[in-house]
Amino acid sequence: MTIDNKKGLINCIYAGGTQFSAQIEAILKAAKKDTHGIDITKTMPSDTLWHDMAKRLNTSLRTFINIPKIEGYNADANYSEESLVKILAKHPKAMIGTIVMEGETIMHITRYTELLNFFNVDSAGLEKTMHTQSPTTKRQTENESFV
């Protein structure tokens, strides 16, 4: 499996079957941008892709896995990166959060609202004064990305 990292395409890698994944899927479905959701309970990315994502995020694969959630695994053990890929392949629902990529930008998010950063949702331009003016609800910024 390869990930297309063309500009404008948002790729999300997540474990389906959870409330968090349902929220991610709803945002992707409602998006007016080109999106690609990859549910690892159905399609597991290659070992190489996992290692590449961890390297780009400057982290260990351990940060993607809730090891204490998996019965029979020691949360304090020092698993190799290769072992962590195998653990994730065997227990995809233990994945923490979602990995989101657009072009060269990559983030590991753990709150679904963080995904909105990739859709240029503009709340930075909202201004409201108490009871003296109506809120400004039109875009106040121009072509700015908040990622």
Coordinates of C-alpha atoms in Angstrom, one line a residue:
M1 CA 0.0 0.0 0.0
T2 CA 1.2 3.5 -0.9
I3 CA 0.0 6.9 0.2
D4 CA -0.5 9.5 -2.4
N5 CA 0.9 12.7 -0.9
K6 CA -0.2 15.1 -3.6
K7 CA -1.0 18.7 -2.5
G8 CA -4.6 19.1 -1.5
L9 CA -5.3 15.4 -0.7
I10 CA -5.8 14.7 3.0
N11 CA -4.9 11.1 4.0
C12 CA -6.1 9.8 7.4
I13 CA -4.9 6.5 8.9
Y14 CA -7.0 5.4 11.8
A15 CA -8.5 2.3 13.4
G16 CA -12.2 1.9 12.7
G17 CA -14.9 0.7 15.0
T18 CA -14.4 3.3 17.7
Q19 CA -16.2 6.5 18.6
F20 CA -13.1 8.5 17.7
S21 CA -12.9 6.9 14.2
A22 CA -16.7 7.5 13.7
Q23 CA -16.0 11.2 14.3
I24 CA -13.0 11.2 11.9
E25 CA -15.1 9.4 9.2
A26 CA -17.9 11.9 9.6
I27 CA -15.5 14.8 9.1
L28 CA -13.9 13.2 6.0
K29 CA -17.3 12.4 4.5
A30 CA -18.6 16.0 5.1
A31 CA -15.3 17.6 3.8
K32 CA -15.3 19.7 0.7
K33 CA -11.7 18.7 0.0
D34 CA -10.2 15.6 -1.5
T35 CA -9.8 13.0 1.3
H36 CA -8.7 9.4 1.7
G37 CA -9.5 7.5 4.9
I38 CA -7.5 4.3 5.6
D39 CA -9.0 2.1 8.2
I40 CA -6.2 -0.2 9.5
T41 CA -8.8 -2.8 10.7
K42 CA -9.5 -3.4 7.0
T43 CA -6.3 -2.4 5.2
M44 CA -2.9 -2.4 7.1
P45 CA -0.2 -0.1 5.8
S46 CA 3.1 -1.7 5.1
D47 CA 5.9 -1.9 7.7
T48 CA 7.9 0.5 5.6
L49 CA 5.1 3.0 5.6
W50 CA 4.7 2.8 9.4
H51 CA 8.5 3.3 9.9
D52 CA 8.4 6.3 7.4
M53 CA 5.5 8.0 9.3
A54 CA 7.3 7.5 12.6
K55 CA 10.5 8.9 11.2
R56 CA 8.7 12.0 9.7
L57 CA 7.0 12.6 13.0
N58 CA 10.3 12.1 14.8
T59 CA 8.8 9.6 17.2
S60 CA 8.6 5.9 18.0
L61 CA 5.8 3.7 16.8
R62 CA 5.1 3.2 20.5
T63 CA 3.3 6.6 20.6
F64 CA 0.7 5.2 18.1
I65 CA -0.1 2.2 20.3
N66 CA -2.0 1.9 23.6
I67 CA 0.0 -1.1 24.8
P68 CA -1.7 -1.3 28.2
K69 CA -5.0 -1.9 26.4
I70 CA -3.7 -5.1 24.9
E71 CA -4.0 -8.2 27.0
G72 CA -0.8 -10.2 27.3
Y73 CA 1.6 -7.3 26.5
N74 CA 3.9 -5.6 29.1
A75 CA 3.5 -1.9 28.9
D76 CA 6.9 -1.4 30.4
A77 CA 8.7 -3.7 28.0
N78 CA 11.2 -2.3 25.5
Y79 CA 9.7 -3.5 22.2
S80 CA 11.7 -3.0 19.0
E81 CA 10.2 -0.9 16.2
E82 CA 9.7 -4.1 14.2
S83 CA 7.9 -5.7 17.1
L84 CA 5.7 -2.6 17.5
V85 CA 4.6 -2.9 13.8
K86 CA 3.7 -6.5 14.4
I87 CA 1.8 -5.7 17.5
L88 CA -0.2 -3.0 15.7
A89 CA -0.9 -5.4 12.8
K90 CA -2.2 -8.0 15.3
H91 CA -4.2 -5.4 17.4
P92 CA -5.2 -2.5 15.1
K93 CA -7.8 -1.2 17.5
A94 CA -5.0 -0.4 20.0
M95 CA -4.0 2.5 17.7
I96 CA -4.0 5.9 19.5
G97 CA -5.5 8.7 17.4
T98 CA -5.1 9.2 13.7
I99 CA -2.2 10.0 11.5
V100 CA -3.1 12.8 9.0
M101 CA -1.0 13.7 6.0
E102 CA -1.4 16.4 3.3
G103 CA 1.5 16.8 1.0
E104 CA 4.6 17.1 3.1
T105 CA 2.6 17.9 6.3
I106 CA 2.1 15.1 8.7
M107 CA 0.5 15.1 12.2
H108 CA -0.5 12.5 14.8
I109 CA -3.7 13.7 16.2
T110 CA -5.6 12.5 19.3
R111 CA -8.6 14.8 19.2
Y112 CA -10.9 14.8 16.2
T113 CA -11.1 18.6 16.3
E114 CA -7.3 18.7 15.4
L115 CA -8.3 17.4 11.9
L116 CA -10.1 20.6 11.2
N117 CA -6.7 22.3 10.9
F118 CA -6.4 20.6 7.5
F119 CA -9.6 22.0 6.2
N120 CA -8.7 25.7 6.8
V121 CA -11.5 26.3 9.3
D122 CA -11.2 29.9 10.1
S123 CA -12.0 30.8 13.7
A124 CA -9.1 33.1 14.2
G125 CA -10.9 35.9 12.4
L126 CA -14.0 35.8 14.7
E127 CA -14.4 38.8 16.9
K128 CA -17.2 39.6 19.3
T129 CA -17.7 42.3 21.8
M130 CA -20.1 42.0 24.7
H131 CA -23.6 43.3 23.7
T132 CA -22.2 46.2 21.6
Q133 CA -21.7 44.7 18.2
S134 CA -22.8 41.7 16.2
P135 CA -20.0 39.1 15.8
T136 CA -17.9 39.2 12.7
T137 CA -18.6 35.9 11.0
K138 CA -17.0 36.5 7.6
R139 CA -13.5 35.3 6.9
Q140 CA -11.0 37.8 8.2
T141 CA -7.9 36.0 6.8
E142 CA -6.8 35.3 3.3
N143 CA -5.5 31.9 2.1
E144 CA -3.8 31.1 5.4
S145 CA -3.3 27.5 6.6
F146 CA -3.4 26.9 10.3
V147 CA -1.4 23.7 10.1

